[in-house]
Every structure is written in C-alpha cells, then in structure tokens.
Coordinates of C-alpha atoms in Angstrom, one line a residue:
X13 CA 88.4 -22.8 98.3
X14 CA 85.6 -23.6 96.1
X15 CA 86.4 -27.4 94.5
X16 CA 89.0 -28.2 96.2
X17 CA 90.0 -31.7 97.3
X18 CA 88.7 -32.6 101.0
X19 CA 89.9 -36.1 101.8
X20 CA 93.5 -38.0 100.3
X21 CA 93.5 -38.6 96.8
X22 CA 93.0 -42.4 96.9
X23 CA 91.1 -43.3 93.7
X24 CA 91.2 -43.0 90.3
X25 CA 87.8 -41.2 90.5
X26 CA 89.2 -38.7 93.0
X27 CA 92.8 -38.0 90.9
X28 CA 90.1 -37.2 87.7
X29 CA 88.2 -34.7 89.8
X30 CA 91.6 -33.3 90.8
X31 CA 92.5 -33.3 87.3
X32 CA 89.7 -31.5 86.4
X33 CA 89.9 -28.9 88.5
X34 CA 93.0 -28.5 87.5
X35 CA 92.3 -28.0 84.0
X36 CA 89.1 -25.3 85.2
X37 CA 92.2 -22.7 86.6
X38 CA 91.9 -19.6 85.1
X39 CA 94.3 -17.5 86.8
X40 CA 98.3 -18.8 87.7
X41 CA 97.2 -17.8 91.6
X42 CA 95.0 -20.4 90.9
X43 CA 96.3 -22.8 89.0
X44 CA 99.5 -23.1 91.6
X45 CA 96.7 -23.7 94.6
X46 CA 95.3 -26.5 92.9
X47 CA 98.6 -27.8 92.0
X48 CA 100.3 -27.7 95.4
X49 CA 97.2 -28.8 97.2
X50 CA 96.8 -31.8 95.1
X51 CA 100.0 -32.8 95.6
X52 CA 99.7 -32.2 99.4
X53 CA 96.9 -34.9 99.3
X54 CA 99.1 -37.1 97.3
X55 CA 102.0 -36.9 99.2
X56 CA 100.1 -37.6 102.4
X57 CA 99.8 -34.3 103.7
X58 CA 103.4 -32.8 103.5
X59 CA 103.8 -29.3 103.4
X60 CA 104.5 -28.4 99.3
X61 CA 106.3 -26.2 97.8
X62 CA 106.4 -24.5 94.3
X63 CA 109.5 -22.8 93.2
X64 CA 109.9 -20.9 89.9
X65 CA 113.6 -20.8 88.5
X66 CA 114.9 -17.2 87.3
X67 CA 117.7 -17.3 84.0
X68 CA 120.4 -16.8 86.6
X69 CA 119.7 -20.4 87.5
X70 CA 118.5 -19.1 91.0
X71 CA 115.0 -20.4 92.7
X72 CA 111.9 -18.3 94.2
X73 CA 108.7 -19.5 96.3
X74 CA 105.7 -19.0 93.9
X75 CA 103.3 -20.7 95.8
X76 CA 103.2 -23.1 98.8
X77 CA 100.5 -25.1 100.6
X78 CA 99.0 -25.5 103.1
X79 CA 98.5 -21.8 104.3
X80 CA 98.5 -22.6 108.4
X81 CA 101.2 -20.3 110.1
X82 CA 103.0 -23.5 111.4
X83 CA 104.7 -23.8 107.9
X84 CA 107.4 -20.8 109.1
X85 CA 108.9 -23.3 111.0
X86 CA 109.5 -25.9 107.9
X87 CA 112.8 -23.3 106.6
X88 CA 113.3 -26.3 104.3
X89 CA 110.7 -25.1 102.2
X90 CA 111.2 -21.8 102.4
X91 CA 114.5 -20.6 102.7
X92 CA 115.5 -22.7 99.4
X93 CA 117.2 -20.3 96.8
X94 CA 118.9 -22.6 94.2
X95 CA 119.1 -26.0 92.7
X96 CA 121.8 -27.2 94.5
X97 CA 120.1 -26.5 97.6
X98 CA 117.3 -28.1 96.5
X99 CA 119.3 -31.3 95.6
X100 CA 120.6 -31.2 99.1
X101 CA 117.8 -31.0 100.8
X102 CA 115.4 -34.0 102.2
X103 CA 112.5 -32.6 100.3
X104 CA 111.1 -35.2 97.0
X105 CA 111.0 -32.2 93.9
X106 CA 109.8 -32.4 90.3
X107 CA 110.4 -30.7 87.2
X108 CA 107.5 -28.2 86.1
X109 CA 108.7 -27.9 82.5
X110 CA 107.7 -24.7 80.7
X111 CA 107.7 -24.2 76.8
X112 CA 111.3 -24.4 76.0
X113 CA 112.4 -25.2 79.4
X114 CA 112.5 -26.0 83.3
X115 CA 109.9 -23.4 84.3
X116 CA 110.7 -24.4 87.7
X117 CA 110.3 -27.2 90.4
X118 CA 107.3 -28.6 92.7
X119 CA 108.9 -30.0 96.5
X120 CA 107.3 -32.2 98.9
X121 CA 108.9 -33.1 102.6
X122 CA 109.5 -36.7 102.4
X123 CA 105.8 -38.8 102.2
X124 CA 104.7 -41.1 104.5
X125 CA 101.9 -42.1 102.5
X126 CA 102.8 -43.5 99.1
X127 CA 100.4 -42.9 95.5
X128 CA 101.9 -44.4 92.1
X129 CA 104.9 -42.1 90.9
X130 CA 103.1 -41.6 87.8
X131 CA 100.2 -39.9 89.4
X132 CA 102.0 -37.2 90.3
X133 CA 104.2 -36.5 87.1
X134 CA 100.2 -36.7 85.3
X135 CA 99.4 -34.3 87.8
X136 CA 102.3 -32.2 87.0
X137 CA 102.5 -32.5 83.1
X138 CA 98.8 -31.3 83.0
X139 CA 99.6 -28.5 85.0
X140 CA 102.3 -27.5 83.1
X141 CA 100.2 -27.7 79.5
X142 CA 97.8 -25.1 81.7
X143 CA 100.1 -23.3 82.6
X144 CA 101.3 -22.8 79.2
X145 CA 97.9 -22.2 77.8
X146 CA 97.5 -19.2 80.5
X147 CA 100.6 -18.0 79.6
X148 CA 99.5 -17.6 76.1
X149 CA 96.1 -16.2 77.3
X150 CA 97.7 -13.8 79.1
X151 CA 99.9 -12.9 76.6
X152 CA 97.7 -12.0 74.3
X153 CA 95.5 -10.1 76.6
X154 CA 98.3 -8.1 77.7
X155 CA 99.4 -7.4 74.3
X156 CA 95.9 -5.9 72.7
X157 CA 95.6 -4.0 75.9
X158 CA 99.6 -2.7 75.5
X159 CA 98.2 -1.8 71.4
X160 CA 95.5 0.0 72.2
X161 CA 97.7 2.5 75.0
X162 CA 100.6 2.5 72.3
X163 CA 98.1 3.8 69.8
X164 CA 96.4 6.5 72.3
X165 CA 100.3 7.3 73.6
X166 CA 101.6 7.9 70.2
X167 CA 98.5 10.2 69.9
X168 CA 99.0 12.0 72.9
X169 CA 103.1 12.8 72.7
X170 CA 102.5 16.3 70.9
X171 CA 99.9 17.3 73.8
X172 CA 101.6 15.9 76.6
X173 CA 104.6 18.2 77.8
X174 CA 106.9 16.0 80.6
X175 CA 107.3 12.0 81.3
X176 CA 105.1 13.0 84.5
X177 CA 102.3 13.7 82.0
X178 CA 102.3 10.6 80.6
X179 CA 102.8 8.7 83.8
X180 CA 99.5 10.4 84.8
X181 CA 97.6 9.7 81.6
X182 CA 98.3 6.3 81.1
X183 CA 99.4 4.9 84.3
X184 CA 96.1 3.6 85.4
X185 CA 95.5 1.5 82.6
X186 CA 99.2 0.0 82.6
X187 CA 98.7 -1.0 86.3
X188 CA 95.7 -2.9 84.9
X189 CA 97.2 -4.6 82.7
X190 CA 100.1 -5.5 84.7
X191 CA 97.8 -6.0 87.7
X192 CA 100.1 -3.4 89.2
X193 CA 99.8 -1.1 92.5
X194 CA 102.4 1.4 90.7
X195 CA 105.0 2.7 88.3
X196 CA 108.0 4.1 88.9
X197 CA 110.4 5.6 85.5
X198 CA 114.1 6.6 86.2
X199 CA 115.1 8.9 83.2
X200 CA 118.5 10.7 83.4
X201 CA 118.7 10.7 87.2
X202 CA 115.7 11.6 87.7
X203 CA 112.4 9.5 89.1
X204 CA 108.5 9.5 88.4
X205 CA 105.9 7.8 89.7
X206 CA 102.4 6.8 89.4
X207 CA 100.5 5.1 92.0
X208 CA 101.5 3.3 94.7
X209 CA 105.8 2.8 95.0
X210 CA 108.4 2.7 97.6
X211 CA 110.5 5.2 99.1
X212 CA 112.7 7.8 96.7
X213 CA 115.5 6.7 98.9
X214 CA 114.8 3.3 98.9
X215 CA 114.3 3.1 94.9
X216 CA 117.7 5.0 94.7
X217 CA 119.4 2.6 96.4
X218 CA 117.6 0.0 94.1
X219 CA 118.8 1.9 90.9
X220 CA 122.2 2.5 91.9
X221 CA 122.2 -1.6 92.6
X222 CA 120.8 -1.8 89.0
X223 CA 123.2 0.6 87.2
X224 CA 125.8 -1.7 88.5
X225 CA 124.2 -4.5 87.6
X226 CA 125.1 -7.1 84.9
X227 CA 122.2 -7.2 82.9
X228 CA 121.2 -11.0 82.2
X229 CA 117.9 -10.9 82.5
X230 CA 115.4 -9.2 80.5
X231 CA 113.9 -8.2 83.9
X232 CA 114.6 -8.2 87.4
X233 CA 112.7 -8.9 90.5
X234 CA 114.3 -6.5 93.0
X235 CA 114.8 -7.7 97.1
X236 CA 114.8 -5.5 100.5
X237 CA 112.7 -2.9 100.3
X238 CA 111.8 -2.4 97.0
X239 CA 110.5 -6.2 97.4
X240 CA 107.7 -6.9 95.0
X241 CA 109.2 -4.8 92.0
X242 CA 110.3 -5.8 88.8
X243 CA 113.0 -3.5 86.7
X244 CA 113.6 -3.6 83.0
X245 CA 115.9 -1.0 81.0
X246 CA 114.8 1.3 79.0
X247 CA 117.4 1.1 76.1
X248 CA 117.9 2.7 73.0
X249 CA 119.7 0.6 70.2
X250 CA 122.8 -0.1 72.6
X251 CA 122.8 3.2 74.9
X252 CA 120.7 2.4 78.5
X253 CA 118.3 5.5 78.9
X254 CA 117.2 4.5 82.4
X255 CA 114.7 1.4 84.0
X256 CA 111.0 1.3 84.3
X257 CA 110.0 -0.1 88.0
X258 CA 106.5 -2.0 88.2
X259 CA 105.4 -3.2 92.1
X260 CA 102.8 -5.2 93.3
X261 CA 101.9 -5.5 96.8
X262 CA 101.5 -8.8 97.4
X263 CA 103.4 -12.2 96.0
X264 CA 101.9 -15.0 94.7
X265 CA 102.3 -16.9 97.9
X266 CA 100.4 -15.7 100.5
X267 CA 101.8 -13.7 103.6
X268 CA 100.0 -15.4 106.7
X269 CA 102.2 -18.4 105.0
X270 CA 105.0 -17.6 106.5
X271 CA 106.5 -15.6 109.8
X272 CA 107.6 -12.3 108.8
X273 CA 110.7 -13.0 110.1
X274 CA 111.7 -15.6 108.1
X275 CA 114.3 -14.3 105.1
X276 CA 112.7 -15.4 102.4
X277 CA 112.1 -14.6 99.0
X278 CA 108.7 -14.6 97.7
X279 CA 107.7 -14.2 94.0
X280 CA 105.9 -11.2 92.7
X281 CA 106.3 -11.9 89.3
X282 CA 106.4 -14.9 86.4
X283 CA 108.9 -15.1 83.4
X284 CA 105.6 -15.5 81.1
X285 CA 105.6 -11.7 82.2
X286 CA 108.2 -10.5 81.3
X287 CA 108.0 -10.4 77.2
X288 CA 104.8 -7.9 78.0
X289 CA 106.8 -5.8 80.5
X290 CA 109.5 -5.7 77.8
X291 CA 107.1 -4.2 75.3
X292 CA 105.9 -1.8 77.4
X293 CA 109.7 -0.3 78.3
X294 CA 109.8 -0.5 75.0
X295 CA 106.8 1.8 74.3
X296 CA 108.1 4.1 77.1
X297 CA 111.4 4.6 75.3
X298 CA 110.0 5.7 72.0
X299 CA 107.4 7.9 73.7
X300 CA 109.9 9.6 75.9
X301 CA 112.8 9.6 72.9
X302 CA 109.4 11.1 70.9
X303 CA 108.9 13.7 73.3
X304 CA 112.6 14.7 73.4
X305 CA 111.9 15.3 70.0
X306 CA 109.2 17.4 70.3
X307 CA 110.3 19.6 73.2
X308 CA 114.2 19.8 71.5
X309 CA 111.4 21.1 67.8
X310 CA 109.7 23.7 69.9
X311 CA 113.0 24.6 71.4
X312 CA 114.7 24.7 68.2
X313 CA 111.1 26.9 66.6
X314 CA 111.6 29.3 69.5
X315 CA 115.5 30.0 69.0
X316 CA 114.8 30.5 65.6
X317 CA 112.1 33.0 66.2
X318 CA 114.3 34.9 68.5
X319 CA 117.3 34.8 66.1
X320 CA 114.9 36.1 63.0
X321 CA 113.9 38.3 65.4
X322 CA 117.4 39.4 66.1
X323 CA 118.3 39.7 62.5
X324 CA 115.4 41.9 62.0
X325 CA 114.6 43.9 65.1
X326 CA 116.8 46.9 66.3
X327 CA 118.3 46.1 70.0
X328 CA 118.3 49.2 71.2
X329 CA 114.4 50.8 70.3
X330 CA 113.0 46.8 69.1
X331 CA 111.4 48.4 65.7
X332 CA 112.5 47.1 62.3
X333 CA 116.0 47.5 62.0
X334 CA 118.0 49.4 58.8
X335 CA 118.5 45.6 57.0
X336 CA 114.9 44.5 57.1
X337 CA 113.4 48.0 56.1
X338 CA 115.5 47.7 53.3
X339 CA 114.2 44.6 52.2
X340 CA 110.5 45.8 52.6
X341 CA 111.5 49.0 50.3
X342 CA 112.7 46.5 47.9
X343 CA 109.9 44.2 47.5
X344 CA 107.5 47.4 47.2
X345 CA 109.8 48.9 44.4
X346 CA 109.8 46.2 42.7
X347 CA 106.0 45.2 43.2
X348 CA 104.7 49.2 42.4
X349 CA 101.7 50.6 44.3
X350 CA 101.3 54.0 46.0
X351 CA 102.9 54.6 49.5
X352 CA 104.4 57.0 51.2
X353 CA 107.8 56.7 52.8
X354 CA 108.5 59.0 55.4
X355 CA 112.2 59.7 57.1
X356 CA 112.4 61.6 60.1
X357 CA 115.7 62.4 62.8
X358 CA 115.5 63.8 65.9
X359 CA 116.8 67.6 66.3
X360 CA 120.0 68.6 68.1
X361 CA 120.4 65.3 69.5
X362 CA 124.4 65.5 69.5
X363 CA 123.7 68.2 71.8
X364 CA 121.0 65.8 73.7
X365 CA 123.7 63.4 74.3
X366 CA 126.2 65.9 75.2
X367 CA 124.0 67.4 77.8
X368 CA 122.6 64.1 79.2
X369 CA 124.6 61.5 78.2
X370 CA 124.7 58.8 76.2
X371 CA 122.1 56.8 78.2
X372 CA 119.3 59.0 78.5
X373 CA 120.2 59.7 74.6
X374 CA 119.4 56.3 74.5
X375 CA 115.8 56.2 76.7
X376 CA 114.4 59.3 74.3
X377 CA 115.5 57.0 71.2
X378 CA 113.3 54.2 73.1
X379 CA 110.5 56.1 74.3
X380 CA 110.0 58.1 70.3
X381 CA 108.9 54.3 69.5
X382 CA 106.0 53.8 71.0
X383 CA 104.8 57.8 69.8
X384 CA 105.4 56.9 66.5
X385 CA 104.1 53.4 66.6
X386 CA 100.6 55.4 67.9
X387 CA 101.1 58.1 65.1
X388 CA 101.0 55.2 62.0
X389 CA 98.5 52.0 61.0
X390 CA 99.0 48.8 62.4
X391 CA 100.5 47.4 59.0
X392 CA 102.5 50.5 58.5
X393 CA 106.1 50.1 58.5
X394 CA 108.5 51.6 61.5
X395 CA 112.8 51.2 61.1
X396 CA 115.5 52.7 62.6
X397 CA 117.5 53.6 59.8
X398 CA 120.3 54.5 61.8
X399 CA 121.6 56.6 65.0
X400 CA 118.5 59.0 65.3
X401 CA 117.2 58.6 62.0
X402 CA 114.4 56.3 62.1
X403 CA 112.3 55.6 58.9
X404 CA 107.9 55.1 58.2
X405 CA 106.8 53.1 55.2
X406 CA 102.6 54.0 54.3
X407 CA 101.6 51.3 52.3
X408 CA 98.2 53.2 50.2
X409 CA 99.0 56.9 51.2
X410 CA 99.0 59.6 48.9
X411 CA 101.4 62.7 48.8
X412 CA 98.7 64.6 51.0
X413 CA 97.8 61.9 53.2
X414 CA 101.6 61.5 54.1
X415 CA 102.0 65.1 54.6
X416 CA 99.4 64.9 57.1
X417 CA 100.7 61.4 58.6
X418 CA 104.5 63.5 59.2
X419 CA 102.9 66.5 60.8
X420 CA 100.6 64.3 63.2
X421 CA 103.8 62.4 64.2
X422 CA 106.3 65.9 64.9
X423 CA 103.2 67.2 67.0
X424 CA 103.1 64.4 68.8
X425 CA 106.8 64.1 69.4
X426 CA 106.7 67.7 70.5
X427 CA 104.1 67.4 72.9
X428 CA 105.7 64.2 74.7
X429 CA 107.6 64.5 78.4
X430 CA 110.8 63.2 77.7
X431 CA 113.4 62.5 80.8
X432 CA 115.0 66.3 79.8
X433 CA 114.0 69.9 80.4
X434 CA 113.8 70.7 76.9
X435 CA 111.6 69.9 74.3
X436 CA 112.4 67.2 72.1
X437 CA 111.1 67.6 68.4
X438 CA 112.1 65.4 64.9
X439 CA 112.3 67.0 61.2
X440 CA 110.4 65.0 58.5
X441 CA 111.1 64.7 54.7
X442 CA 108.2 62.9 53.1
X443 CA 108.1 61.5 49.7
X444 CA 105.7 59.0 47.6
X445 CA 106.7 56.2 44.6
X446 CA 107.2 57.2 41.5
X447 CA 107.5 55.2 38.9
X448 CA 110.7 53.9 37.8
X449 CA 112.0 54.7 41.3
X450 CA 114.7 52.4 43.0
X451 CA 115.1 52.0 46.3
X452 CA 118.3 54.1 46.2
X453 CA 116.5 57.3 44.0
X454 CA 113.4 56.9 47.0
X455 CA 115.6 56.6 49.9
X456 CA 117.8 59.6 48.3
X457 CA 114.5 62.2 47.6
X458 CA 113.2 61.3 51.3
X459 CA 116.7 61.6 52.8
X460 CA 116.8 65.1 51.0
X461 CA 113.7 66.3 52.3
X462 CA 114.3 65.6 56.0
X463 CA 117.8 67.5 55.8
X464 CA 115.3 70.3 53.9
X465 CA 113.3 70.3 56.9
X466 CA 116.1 70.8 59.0
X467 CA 117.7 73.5 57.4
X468 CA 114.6 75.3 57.3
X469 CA 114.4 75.8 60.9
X470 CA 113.5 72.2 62.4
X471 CA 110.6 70.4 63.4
X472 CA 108.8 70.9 60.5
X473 CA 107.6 68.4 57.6
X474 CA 109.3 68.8 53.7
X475 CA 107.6 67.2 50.9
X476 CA 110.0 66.3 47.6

C-alpha cells in the first residue's frame, strides 16, 4: 500500500508521517487501513481490529489488519459481536467516537511493546475528525447524485408502466452511487431486481425474517445468505409498503483475512450510509405510490370510456343507441341547419323471428349495421331506435339527396346474403328540418313516412 508505515512507529517524526497519512484518506476503505495498521505498529505488531457498533448496541468487523491468513486463528478478534464481549475479552479497545456518538471501537491483542497512551487516542481522535469529514463528503455527494435521479424519476413516472421499468432505468446509476452490485424491491409480495442479488428463495426467507422484524433501525444489514445486503422499508406515513434490498459483494474487510469457515460477521455497510439509503426508499415510495396513481387514472379513463360507451352504444348491433340519438336530434333542432333524418325497419321481421328464431333475428339485426354504416358518411349519424327500427341522421342533405341516400341503403339491404333463404329488405320514411320543428314533430313526420312505405307494399322509400 502506497505510504504506508514500514518499520514501528518510534518517533515523533514517524507518528507525524502516520498522521499525515492519515489525514490524506479519501475513502473509509482507506482511512480504516491506515488506522488499523498504524495502530498495529504502535501496539508492537498485534493483530488490530476495527469494530463498528449498530443502534441495537451489537458490534461488526469493519476492518482488521494485518491481512495474512494466520489471523483466522486469532477468533478473539473476529468472532466478537457485542460490547460485553469485548469487555471480556484480553484484547486493549478504544472508543472511535462519531458525531453524536460511539461510532464504534478500535482492539489490539495485548502489546508487548509499549508507545505513550496518548499517541494512540491522537491517532484515534484524528481519525475520527476524518472520518467525520468523509462522512459529510460522502453525504453530500450522495445526495446531489440521489437529486438529480429524483428529478429524472419524477419525469419518467407517466412513461414508465411497472416498478420493473424503473428498476431498469435507473438502477445503474443507484448502484453507483451506492457503490452497489444490485437492487432488489419487495412491493406487495412481489420481488424485482436489478443487477446482481441473491437467490428469490433466499431473499424470501430474508423478507419474511424482516416482516417479523422489530424495526429499530433505520436499516438493516441482513446475515446468511443474503450477507452483504442492507434493508430499509418502504413506508408510507405509518402503513409499511414493502423493503428496498441494496448488496455489495464484498465487506469492507477483506476476505483472504479470514478462513471462510470462521462464523463471522463482516461489515458491508456504515451508519453514515444509511440517511442516503433512507432517501432513496424514500424516493422509491413516492415514485411507485406515483405510479399507482397513474396506472389506477388510466384505469379509471378506460372504465369511464367503456361505461360512456355503454350509455351510448346499443349492446346488441354497437350503433348509437335510442338515448344518445335523441340527444343528437336535440342539439340539431335546436341549433337549425339542413339534414335529413331518415327512419327505416326491417320488413316482416316478426315472421323472421318466428321462422328462425330469436337468435338469428338477432345476427340479421347485427349484420344490417355494417350495410348501412357503408350506405352513409363517416360523420353521419346511425341509432337503433328500437326493436328493428333503426334511425340515420344526414347532417347537410337535402330532400333529394336523402331520397337518394334511403334508396341506396334498401338496395343494398336487398342485395345482402343474410343467414336465411329469403330476402331480407327495410322500408324507409325520409324527411328534412323544417323550421320550427321539434324533435317530437321530426321524429313523428319520419316515423309516418316509414309506416307509408310499408303500407305501400314494402321495401320502398316515402318522403313527408
């Protein structure tokens, strides 16, 4: 390691250079090496190790030095979970005080080689003031780069459609703020990832841990297999939504420290962490509650498409129905204009249904639709006005250019395959505005001149 101390500390030149090395750390990783080496020179070479303490009041190994495999076998250092263990053991340990309190504790075995006491509490106030300087660095790294993705999420909710999306979107940059190898959401019992994450089972068995978990810390630094993730809830005002999972691959202390075997702890995470990690479940919760939003809007737009739809549309034949082709005679009474209106009903169709049945009555009402929709304009008005009777508003058509619309539309009837052996034809009363009509006088005149048409033999076309 580049700068680091080669020979005991035994002068006061030598503590200075330590010192100021100390002061040059510019990551924690880094900081802690200096630390624990430094205090391996000063305590005469004993194996050192750094412990960080959790709220719960329990103890994990941040950092420990040296790195030769031979310090497996000292399970003083590293099987130590608590205070009280650490008070009973035969290590020497100092306070590493943070910014409002014990951040955690520094252990030595016991020296054979003794420096003044007050070299080493120097050595360990100074990296304690570093390590709160980092902290703040760090914080406020983390939180510009955690503004910037909450201003590009809050953008994105309306385009991005699942909690997937925005997993893949913005995943990449969270891991690189968080340093993180992946991220794992648990939303209403169900899990998505980004990245690089344990097992589904495995993270099951983590979140059914967590669900029955006393929440005392803001987060938690989860054990077993899901070692080397930290959980925080994603809450909204008292009601817990789910937890966001970030993992790292490797703790702070390195692995060819210690035997595999050897059940200890290691620490992924620090508590300076965990106000960023906060804010970022915290983002996540308004984003996903956001997108709830959205998707329950364009839910809530689509029912009330197909219930407008239903007020309006006929079930059987799906053309304007009898209430909304009253409305649009209505509006053009009362607006004036020329149009035509046109009512037509399809001939002998008691019989038809008599004959057939009620169902393929039903299939020739369906299919006289689509012939009539073909016979009219694209902004001319089709309804079913009732039973057979069916009812074509002409917005702009004279007297003679509605006669002409009615007999285009019986020929066509006429000339259509229906699901019968007979030929299936409609009789047509056609009439135009006049003025001072109301709807009732125009519905009346046209009604009058399709029963006309009728009684003059069928299939035929009745102006009045």
């Amino acid at each position: 390691m580049s700068g680091t101390l080669s020979a005991p500390v035994q002068s006061f030149d030598n503590l200075c250079h330590a010192l100021s090395i100390l002061c040059e750390s510019t990551t924690l990783v880094e900081l802690f090496e200096h630390l624990t080496e430094t205090l391996y020179e000063l305590s005469g070479r004993q194996p050192v190790a750094l412990y960080r303490r959790l709220n719960t009041g329990n103890l994990r190994l941040a950092c420990c030095y040296p790195l030769e495999s031979k310090l497996a076998s000292q399970t003083a250092l590293l099987t130590i979970r608590s205070l009280d263990e650490l008070a009973a053991s035969e290590l020497q340990y100092y306070e590493l005080k943070g910014e409002h309190q014990i951040w955690g504790y520094i252990g030595h075995l016991p020296s054979t080689y003794s420096e003044p006491i007050h070299w080493i509490r120097l050595l360990i106030d100074i990296a304690a003031q570093r390590l709160r300087l980092l902290k703040a660095e760090r914080m406020a790294v983390r939180q510009l780069g955690l503004k910037t993705r909450r201003q590009l999420l809050s953008k994105d909710i309306k385009r991005l459609s699942s909690i997937d999306d925005i997993l893949q979107h913005h995943g990449h940059s969270w891991c690189e703020i968080f340093q993180a190898d992946g991220i794992a959401l648990a939303y209403h019992a169900e899990l998505y990832f980004y990245g690089e994450c344990p097992t589904q089972y495995s993270l099951f068995q983590q979140l059914l841990n967590l669900n029955n978990h006393r929440v005392v810390d803001d987060i938690i630094e989860l054990d077993g297999d899901c070692q080397g993730g930290v959980a925080v809830q994603l809450s909204l005002a008292t009601t817990s939504l789910g937890w966001l999972i970030l993992f790292r691959r490797q703790p702070l202390v390195c692995s060819s420290a210690v035997d595999i075997a050897t059940p200890t702890s290691f620490s992924y995470w620090m508590p300076l962490e965990a106000p960023t990690i906060v804010e970022l479940a915290d983002d996540l919760t308004i984003a996903i509650t956001a997108l709830d939003v959205v998707h329950l809007n364009r839910q809530l737009t689509k029912t009330n498409q197909r219930l407008e739809g239903l007020v309006h549309t006929d079930p059987l034949t799906q053309c304007w129905n009898r209430y909304y082709t009253e409305l649009v005679i209505e509006h053009l009474c009362s607006s004036g204009g020329e149009y035509a209106v046109l009512m037509f009903d399809l001939d002998n169709f008691k019989q038809i249904n008599d004959a057939y049945g009620h169902a393929v009555g039903d299939e020739i009402l369906r299919q006289v639709v689509p012939i009539a929709q073909r016979s009219i304009r694209n902004n001319d008005h089709l309804g079913r006005w009732g039973g057979e009777e069916f009812i074509i508003i002409a917005k702009g058509l004279s007297q003679e250019d509605g006669w002409h619309l009615a007999n285009r539309l019986c020929d066509n009837v006429a000339q259509h395959t229906f699901p019968i052996p007979a030929t299936v034809t409609i009789s047509v009363g056609v009439t135009t505005m006049q003025p001072n009509d109301t709807p009732l006088v125009l519905l009346e005149r046209t009604d009058k001149g399709m029963y006309c048409a009728k009684n003059a033999g069928k299939n035929q076309v009745i102006l009045c």
